[in-house]
């Protein structure tokens, strides 16, 4: 039995749809497709960078549009997906090459994503990345 989104009773269809949403999000960042990226983000987004800076959806999109932040390479391994009602929590590890405020940086971080599932499909509500311990 499947629900309208193709989810199976064991939740594996929902997990697959979340993994696909994460992949679309990363690809949109790499491609600079900010319309696609914005469409995947909840308006209440809280995006916490590894340097401790926090952005909302609008300020993050402004930073991406202006080139203040640009992603050149992203390797994001999703390690655990936890479904909780109409939301999901995902932990992972990310290595990325970015330009941040004119400086090239290599990131090696642990990540946490929180997604909510309104009528329109999965939306990123929060993303938090923390530098790995050396």
CSV table of N, CA and C in Angstrom, one decimal:
chain,number,residue,atom,x,y,z
A,1,UNK,N,0.8,-1.2,0.0
A,1,UNK,CA,0.0,0.0,0.0
A,1,UNK,C,0.9,1.2,0.0
A,2,UNK,N,0.5,2.2,-0.8
A,2,UNK,CA,1.3,3.5,-0.9
A,2,UNK,C,0.3,4.7,-0.6
A,3,UNK,N,0.9,5.8,0.0
A,3,UNK,CA,0.0,7.0,0.1
A,3,UNK,C,0.2,7.8,-1.2
A,4,UNK,N,-0.4,9.0,-1.2
A,4,UNK,CA,-0.4,9.8,-2.4
A,4,UNK,C,1.0,10.2,-2.9
A,5,UNK,N,2.0,10.2,-2.0
A,5,UNK,CA,3.3,10.6,-2.4
A,5,UNK,C,4.2,9.3,-2.7
A,6,UNK,N,3.6,8.2,-2.8
A,6,UNK,CA,4.3,7.0,-3.1
A,6,UNK,C,5.0,6.3,-1.9
A,7,UNK,N,4.7,6.7,-0.7
A,7,UNK,CA,5.4,6.2,0.4
A,7,UNK,C,4.9,4.8,0.8
A,8,UNK,N,5.8,3.9,1.1
A,8,UNK,CA,5.4,2.6,1.6
A,8,UNK,C,5.2,2.6,3.1
A,9,UNK,N,4.4,1.7,3.6
A,9,UNK,CA,4.1,1.7,5.0
A,9,UNK,C,5.4,1.7,5.9
A,10,UNK,N,6.5,1.1,5.4
A,10,UNK,CA,7.8,1.1,6.1
A,10,UNK,C,8.5,2.4,6.1
A,11,UNK,N,8.0,3.4,5.4
A,11,UNK,CA,8.6,4.7,5.3
A,11,UNK,C,9.7,4.9,4.3
A,12,UNK,N,10.1,3.8,3.6
A,12,UNK,CA,11.2,3.8,2.7
A,12,UNK,C,10.9,4.8,1.5
A,13,UNK,N,9.7,4.9,1.1
A,13,UNK,CA,9.3,5.8,0.0
A,13,UNK,C,9.5,7.3,0.4
A,14,UNK,N,9.2,7.6,1.7
A,14,UNK,CA,9.4,8.9,2.2
A,14,UNK,C,10.9,9.2,2.3
A,15,UNK,N,11.7,8.2,2.8
A,15,UNK,CA,13.1,8.4,2.9
A,15,UNK,C,13.7,8.6,1.5
A,16,UNK,N,13.3,7.9,0.6
A,16,UNK,CA,13.8,8.1,-0.8
A,16,UNK,C,13.5,9.5,-1.3
A,17,UNK,N,12.3,9.9,-1.0
A,17,UNK,CA,11.9,11.3,-1.5
A,17,UNK,C,12.7,12.4,-0.8
A,18,UNK,N,13.1,12.1,0.5
A,18,UNK,CA,13.9,13.1,1.2
A,18,UNK,C,15.3,13.1,0.6
A,19,UNK,N,15.9,11.9,0.4
A,19,UNK,CA,17.2,11.8,-0.2
A,19,UNK,C,17.3,12.5,-1.6
A,20,UNK,N,16.2,12.4,-2.3
A,20,UNK,CA,16.1,13.0,-3.6
A,20,UNK,C,16.0,14.6,-3.5
A,21,UNK,N,15.3,15.0,-2.5
A,21,UNK,CA,15.2,16.5,-2.2
A,21,UNK,C,16.5,17.0,-1.8
A,22,UNK,N,17.3,16.3,-0.9
A,22,UNK,CA,18.6,16.7,-0.6
A,22,UNK,C,19.5,16.8,-1.8
A,23,UNK,N,19.5,15.8,-2.7
A,23,UNK,CA,20.3,15.8,-3.9
A,23,UNK,C,19.9,17.0,-4.8
A,24,UNK,N,18.6,17.3,-4.9
A,24,UNK,CA,18.2,18.4,-5.7
A,24,UNK,C,18.7,19.7,-5.1
A,25,UNK,N,18.7,19.8,-3.8
A,25,UNK,CA,19.2,21.0,-3.1
A,25,UNK,C,20.7,21.2,-3.4
A,26,UNK,N,21.5,20.2,-3.2
A,26,UNK,CA,22.9,20.3,-3.5
A,26,UNK,C,23.2,20.7,-4.9
A,27,UNK,N,22.5,20.1,-5.8
A,27,UNK,CA,22.7,20.4,-7.3
A,27,UNK,C,22.3,21.8,-7.6
A,28,UNK,N,21.2,22.3,-7.0
A,28,UNK,CA,20.8,23.7,-7.2
A,28,UNK,C,21.8,24.6,-6.7
A,29,UNK,N,22.5,24.3,-5.6
A,29,UNK,CA,23.5,25.2,-5.1
A,29,UNK,C,24.7,25.2,-6.0
A,30,UNK,N,25.1,24.0,-6.5
A,30,UNK,CA,26.2,23.9,-7.4
A,30,UNK,C,26.0,24.6,-8.8
A,31,UNK,N,24.7,24.5,-9.2
A,31,UNK,CA,24.4,25.1,-10.5
A,31,UNK,C,24.1,26.6,-10.4
A,32,UNK,N,24.0,27.1,-9.2
A,32,UNK,CA,23.5,28.5,-9.0
A,32,UNK,C,22.1,28.7,-9.4
A,33,UNK,N,21.3,27.6,-9.3
A,33,UNK,CA,19.9,27.7,-9.7
A,33,UNK,C,19.1,28.1,-8.4
A,34,UNK,N,19.1,29.4,-8.2
A,34,UNK,CA,18.5,29.9,-6.9
A,34,UNK,C,17.0,29.8,-6.9
A,35,UNK,N,16.3,29.7,-8.0
A,35,UNK,CA,14.9,29.5,-8.0
A,35,UNK,C,14.6,28.1,-7.5
A,36,UNK,N,15.3,27.1,-8.0
A,36,UNK,CA,15.1,25.7,-7.6
A,36,UNK,C,15.5,25.6,-6.1
A,37,UNK,N,16.6,26.2,-5.7
A,37,UNK,CA,17.0,26.2,-4.3
A,37,UNK,C,15.9,26.8,-3.4
A,38,UNK,N,15.4,28.0,-3.8
A,38,UNK,CA,14.4,28.7,-3.0
A,38,UNK,C,13.1,27.8,-2.9
A,39,UNK,N,12.8,27.2,-4.0
A,39,UNK,CA,11.6,26.3,-4.0
A,39,UNK,C,11.7,25.1,-3.0
A,40,UNK,N,12.9,24.7,-2.7
A,40,UNK,CA,13.1,23.6,-1.7
A,40,UNK,C,13.1,24.1,-0.3
A,41,UNK,N,13.2,25.4,0.0
A,41,UNK,CA,13.3,25.9,1.3
A,41,UNK,C,12.0,26.5,1.9
A,42,UNK,N,11.8,26.2,3.1
A,42,UNK,CA,10.6,26.7,3.8
A,42,UNK,C,10.9,28.2,4.1
A,43,UNK,N,9.9,29.0,4.1
A,43,UNK,CA,10.1,30.5,4.3
A,43,UNK,C,10.7,30.8,5.7
A,44,UNK,N,10.6,29.8,6.6
A,44,UNK,CA,11.1,30.0,8.0
A,44,UNK,C,12.5,29.4,8.1
A,45,UNK,N,13.2,29.1,7.0
A,45,UNK,CA,14.5,28.5,7.1
A,45,UNK,C,15.5,29.2,8.0
A,46,UNK,N,16.2,28.4,8.8
A,46,UNK,CA,17.3,28.8,9.6
A,46,UNK,C,18.5,28.0,9.1
A,47,UNK,N,19.5,28.7,8.5
A,47,UNK,CA,20.7,28.0,7.9
A,47,UNK,C,21.9,28.5,8.7
A,48,UNK,N,22.5,27.5,9.5
A,48,UNK,CA,23.6,27.9,10.3
A,48,UNK,C,24.9,27.3,9.6
A,49,UNK,N,25.8,28.3,9.4
A,49,UNK,CA,27.1,27.9,8.7
A,49,UNK,C,28.1,27.4,9.7
A,50,UNK,N,29.1,26.7,9.2
A,50,UNK,CA,30.2,26.2,10.0
A,50,UNK,C,31.0,27.2,10.8
A,51,UNK,N,31.0,28.4,10.3
A,51,UNK,CA,31.7,29.5,11.0
A,51,UNK,C,30.9,30.2,12.1
A,52,UNK,N,29.6,29.7,12.3
A,52,UNK,CA,28.8,30.2,13.3
A,52,UNK,C,27.9,31.3,12.9
A,53,UNK,N,27.9,31.7,11.6
A,53,UNK,CA,27.0,32.7,11.1
A,53,UNK,C,25.6,32.0,10.8
A,54,UNK,N,24.5,32.7,11.0
A,54,UNK,CA,23.2,32.2,10.8
A,54,UNK,C,22.5,33.1,9.7
A,55,UNK,N,21.8,32.4,8.8
A,55,UNK,CA,21.0,33.1,7.8
A,55,UNK,C,19.6,32.6,7.8
A,56,UNK,N,18.7,33.5,7.4
A,56,UNK,CA,17.3,33.1,7.1
A,56,UNK,C,17.3,32.8,5.6
A,57,UNK,N,16.1,32.5,5.1
A,57,UNK,CA,16.0,32.2,3.7
A,57,UNK,C,16.4,33.4,2.8
A,58,UNK,N,15.8,34.6,3.1
A,58,UNK,CA,16.1,35.7,2.3
A,58,UNK,C,17.6,36.1,2.3
A,59,UNK,N,18.2,36.2,3.5
A,59,UNK,CA,19.6,36.6,3.6
A,59,UNK,C,20.5,35.6,3.0
A,60,UNK,N,20.2,34.3,3.0
A,60,UNK,CA,21.0,33.3,2.4
A,60,UNK,C,20.9,33.4,0.9
A,61,UNK,N,19.7,33.6,0.4
A,61,UNK,CA,19.5,33.8,-1.1
A,61,UNK,C,20.2,35.1,-1.5
A,62,UNK,N,20.2,36.2,-0.7
A,62,UNK,CA,21.0,37.4,-1.1
A,62,UNK,C,22.5,37.1,-1.2
A,63,UNK,N,23.0,36.3,-0.2
A,63,UNK,CA,24.4,36.0,-0.2
A,63,UNK,C,24.8,35.1,-1.4
A,64,UNK,N,23.9,34.2,-1.8
A,64,UNK,CA,24.2,33.4,-3.0
A,64,UNK,C,24.0,34.2,-4.3
A,65,UNK,N,23.1,35.1,-4.4
A,65,UNK,CA,22.9,35.9,-5.6
A,65,UNK,C,24.1,36.9,-5.8
A,66,UNK,N,24.6,37.4,-4.7
A,66,UNK,CA,25.7,38.4,-4.8
A,66,UNK,C,27.0,37.8,-5.0
A,67,UNK,N,27.1,36.5,-4.8
A,67,UNK,CA,28.4,35.8,-4.9
A,67,UNK,C,29.2,35.8,-3.6
A,68,UNK,N,28.6,36.4,-2.5
A,68,UNK,CA,29.2,36.3,-1.2
A,68,UNK,C,29.5,34.9,-0.8
A,69,UNK,N,28.6,34.0,-1.1
A,69,UNK,CA,28.8,32.6,-0.9
A,69,UNK,C,28.6,31.9,-2.2
A,70,UNK,N,29.5,31.0,-2.6
A,70,UNK,CA,29.4,30.3,-3.9
A,70,UNK,C,30.0,28.9,-3.6
A,71,UNK,N,29.2,27.9,-4.0
A,71,UNK,CA,29.6,26.5,-3.9
A,71,UNK,C,30.2,26.0,-5.2
A,72,UNK,N,31.4,25.4,-5.1
A,72,UNK,CA,32.1,24.9,-6.3
A,72,UNK,C,32.0,23.4,-6.3
A,73,UNK,N,32.0,22.7,-5.2
A,73,UNK,CA,32.0,21.3,-5.1
A,73,UNK,C,31.3,20.9,-3.8
A,74,UNK,N,30.5,19.9,-3.9
A,74,UNK,CA,29.8,19.4,-2.7
A,74,UNK,C,29.7,17.9,-2.7
A,75,UNK,N,30.2,17.2,-1.7
A,75,UNK,CA,30.0,15.8,-1.4
A,75,UNK,C,29.3,15.7,-0.1
A,76,UNK,N,28.0,15.3,-0.2
A,76,UNK,CA,27.2,15.2,1.0
A,76,UNK,C,26.7,13.8,1.2
A,77,UNK,N,27.2,13.1,2.2
A,77,UNK,CA,26.8,11.8,2.5
A,77,UNK,C,25.7,11.8,3.6
A,78,UNK,N,24.5,11.3,3.3
A,78,UNK,CA,23.4,11.3,4.3
A,78,UNK,C,23.6,10.0,5.0
A,79,UNK,N,23.8,10.1,6.3
A,79,UNK,CA,24.0,8.9,7.1
A,79,UNK,C,22.8,8.3,7.8
A,80,UNK,N,21.9,9.2,8.2
A,80,UNK,CA,20.7,8.7,9.0
A,80,UNK,C,19.5,9.6,8.7
A,81,UNK,N,18.4,9.0,8.4
A,81,UNK,CA,17.2,9.7,8.1
A,81,UNK,C,16.2,9.2,9.2
A,82,UNK,N,15.6,10.2,9.9
A,82,UNK,CA,14.6,9.9,11.0
A,82,UNK,C,13.3,10.6,10.6
A,83,UNK,N,12.3,9.8,10.4
A,83,UNK,CA,11.0,10.4,10.1
A,83,UNK,C,10.2,10.5,11.4
A,84,UNK,N,9.5,11.7,11.5
A,84,UNK,CA,8.8,12.0,12.7
A,84,UNK,C,7.5,12.8,12.3
A,85,UNK,N,6.5,12.0,12.1
A,85,UNK,CA,5.2,12.7,11.7
A,85,UNK,C,5.4,13.3,10.4
A,86,UNK,N,5.1,14.6,10.3
A,86,UNK,CA,5.2,15.4,9.0
A,86,UNK,C,6.6,16.0,8.9
A,87,UNK,N,7.6,15.6,9.6
A,87,UNK,CA,8.9,16.2,9.5
A,87,UNK,C,9.9,15.0,9.5
A,88,UNK,N,11.2,15.4,9.2
A,88,UNK,CA,12.3,14.5,9.1
A,88,UNK,C,13.5,15.2,9.5
A,89,UNK,N,14.4,14.4,10.2
A,89,UNK,CA,15.7,14.9,10.6
A,89,UNK,C,16.7,14.0,9.9
A,90,UNK,N,17.8,14.7,9.3
A,90,UNK,CA,18.8,13.9,8.6
A,90,UNK,C,20.1,14.4,9.1
A,91,UNK,N,21.0,13.4,9.4
A,91,UNK,CA,22.4,13.7,9.8
A,91,UNK,C,23.3,13.2,8.6
A,92,UNK,N,24.4,13.9,8.5
A,92,UNK,CA,25.3,13.5,7.4
A,92,UNK,C,26.6,14.1,7.6
A,93,UNK,N,27.4,14.0,6.6
A,93,UNK,CA,28.8,14.6,6.5
A,93,UNK,C,29.0,15.2,5.2
A,94,UNK,N,29.6,16.4,5.2
A,94,UNK,CA,29.7,17.1,3.9
A,94,UNK,C,31.2,17.6,3.8
A,95,UNK,N,31.7,17.4,2.6
A,95,UNK,CA,32.9,18.1,2.2
A,95,UNK,C,32.6,19.0,1.0
A,96,UNK,N,33.1,20.2,1.0
A,96,UNK,CA,32.7,21.1,0.0
A,96,UNK,C,33.8,22.1,-0.2
A,97,UNK,N,33.9,22.6,-1.5
A,97,UNK,CA,34.7,23.7,-1.8
A,97,UNK,C,33.9,24.9,-2.1
A,98,UNK,N,34.1,26.0,-1.4
A,98,UNK,CA,33.3,27.2,-1.5
A,98,UNK,C,34.1,28.4,-1.6
A,99,UNK,N,33.5,29.5,-2.0
A,99,UNK,CA,34.1,30.8,-1.9
A,99,UNK,C,33.1,31.5,-0.9
A,100,UNK,N,33.7,32.1,0.2
A,100,UNK,CA,32.9,32.8,1.2
A,100,UNK,C,33.6,34.1,1.5
A,101,UNK,N,32.9,35.2,1.1
A,101,UNK,CA,33.4,36.5,1.3
A,101,UNK,C,34.8,36.7,0.6
A,102,UNK,N,34.9,36.2,-0.6
A,102,UNK,CA,36.1,36.3,-1.3
A,102,UNK,C,37.2,35.3,-1.0
A,103,UNK,N,37.1,34.5,-0.1
A,103,UNK,CA,38.1,33.5,0.3
A,103,UNK,C,37.7,32.1,-0.1
A,104,UNK,N,38.6,31.4,-0.8
A,104,UNK,CA,38.4,30.0,-1.1
A,104,UNK,C,38.5,29.2,0.2
A,105,UNK,N,37.6,28.3,0.4
A,105,UNK,CA,37.6,27.5,1.7
A,105,UNK,C,37.3,26.1,1.3
A,106,UNK,N,37.9,25.1,2.0
A,106,UNK,CA,37.5,23.7,2.0
A,106,UNK,C,36.8,23.4,3.3
A,107,UNK,N,35.6,22.8,3.2
A,107,UNK,CA,34.9,22.4,4.3
A,107,UNK,C,34.9,20.9,4.6
A,108,UNK,N,35.0,20.5,5.8
A,108,UNK,CA,34.9,19.1,6.2
A,108,UNK,C,34.0,19.2,7.4
A,109,UNK,N,32.7,18.9,7.3
A,109,UNK,CA,31.7,19.2,8.3
A,109,UNK,C,30.7,18.0,8.5
A,110,UNK,N,30.1,18.1,9.7
A,110,UNK,CA,29.0,17.3,10.0
A,110,UNK,C,27.7,18.1,9.8
A,111,UNK,N,26.6,17.5,9.3
A,111,UNK,CA,25.4,18.3,9.0
A,111,UNK,C,24.2,17.7,9.7
A,112,UNK,N,23.3,18.6,9.9
A,112,UNK,CA,21.9,18.2,10.4
A,112,UNK,C,20.9,19.0,9.5
A,113,UNK,N,20.0,18.3,8.9
A,113,UNK,CA,18.9,19.0,8.2
A,113,UNK,C,17.6,18.6,8.8
A,114,UNK,N,16.7,19.6,8.8
A,114,UNK,CA,15.3,19.3,9.3
A,114,UNK,C,14.4,19.7,8.1
A,115,UNK,N,13.6,18.8,7.7
A,115,UNK,CA,12.6,19.0,6.6
A,115,UNK,C,11.2,18.8,7.1
A,116,UNK,N,10.3,19.6,6.6
A,116,UNK,CA,8.9,19.5,6.9
A,116,UNK,C,8.2,19.2,5.6
A,117,UNK,N,7.0,18.6,5.7
A,117,UNK,CA,6.3,18.2,4.5
A,117,UNK,C,4.9,18.9,4.4
A,118,UNK,N,4.9,20.1,3.9
A,118,UNK,CA,3.6,20.7,3.7
A,118,UNK,C,3.0,20.1,2.5
A,119,UNK,N,1.8,20.6,2.1
A,119,UNK,CA,1.1,20.1,0.9
A,119,UNK,C,2.0,20.1,-0.4
A,120,UNK,N,2.9,21.0,-0.5
A,120,UNK,CA,3.6,21.1,-1.8
A,120,UNK,C,4.8,20.2,-1.8
A,121,UNK,N,5.1,19.4,-0.8
A,121,UNK,CA,6.2,18.5,-0.8
A,121,UNK,C,7.2,19.0,0.3
A,122,UNK,N,8.3,18.2,0.4
A,122,UNK,CA,9.4,18.5,1.4
A,122,UNK,C,10.0,19.9,1.2
A,123,UNK,N,10.1,20.5,2.3
A,123,UNK,CA,10.8,21.9,2.4
A,123,UNK,C,11.8,21.9,3.5
A,124,UNK,N,13.0,22.4,3.2
A,124,UNK,CA,14.1,22.5,4.2
A,124,UNK,C,13.7,23.6,5.2
A,125,UNK,N,13.6,23.2,6.5
A,125,UNK,CA,13.3,24.1,7.6
A,125,UNK,C,14.5,24.6,8.3
A,126,UNK,N,15.5,23.7,8.4
A,126,UNK,CA,16.8,24.1,9.1
A,126,UNK,C,17.9,23.3,8.6
A,127,UNK,N,19.1,23.9,8.5
A,127,UNK,CA,20.3,23.2,8.1
A,127,UNK,C,21.4,23.8,9.1
A,128,UNK,N,22.2,22.9,9.6
A,128,UNK,CA,23.2,23.2,10.5
A,128,UNK,C,24.5,22.4,10.2
A,129,UNK,N,25.6,23.1,10.0
A,129,UNK,CA,26.8,22.4,9.7
A,129,UNK,C,27.9,22.8,10.7
A,130,UNK,N,28.7,21.9,11.2
A,130,UNK,CA,29.7,22.1,12.2
A,130,UNK,C,31.0,21.4,11.7
A,131,UNK,N,32.1,22.2,11.8
A,131,UNK,CA,33.4,21.6,11.4
A,131,UNK,C,33.7,20.4,12.2
A,132,UNK,N,34.2,19.4,11.5
A,132,UNK,CA,34.6,18.1,12.2
A,132,UNK,C,35.8,18.4,13.2
A,133,UNK,N,35.8,17.7,14.2
A,133,UNK,CA,37.0,17.8,15.1
A,133,UNK,C,38.2,17.2,14.4
A,134,UNK,N,39.3,17.9,14.6
A,134,UNK,CA,40.6,17.5,14.0
A,134,UNK,C,41.1,16.2,14.5
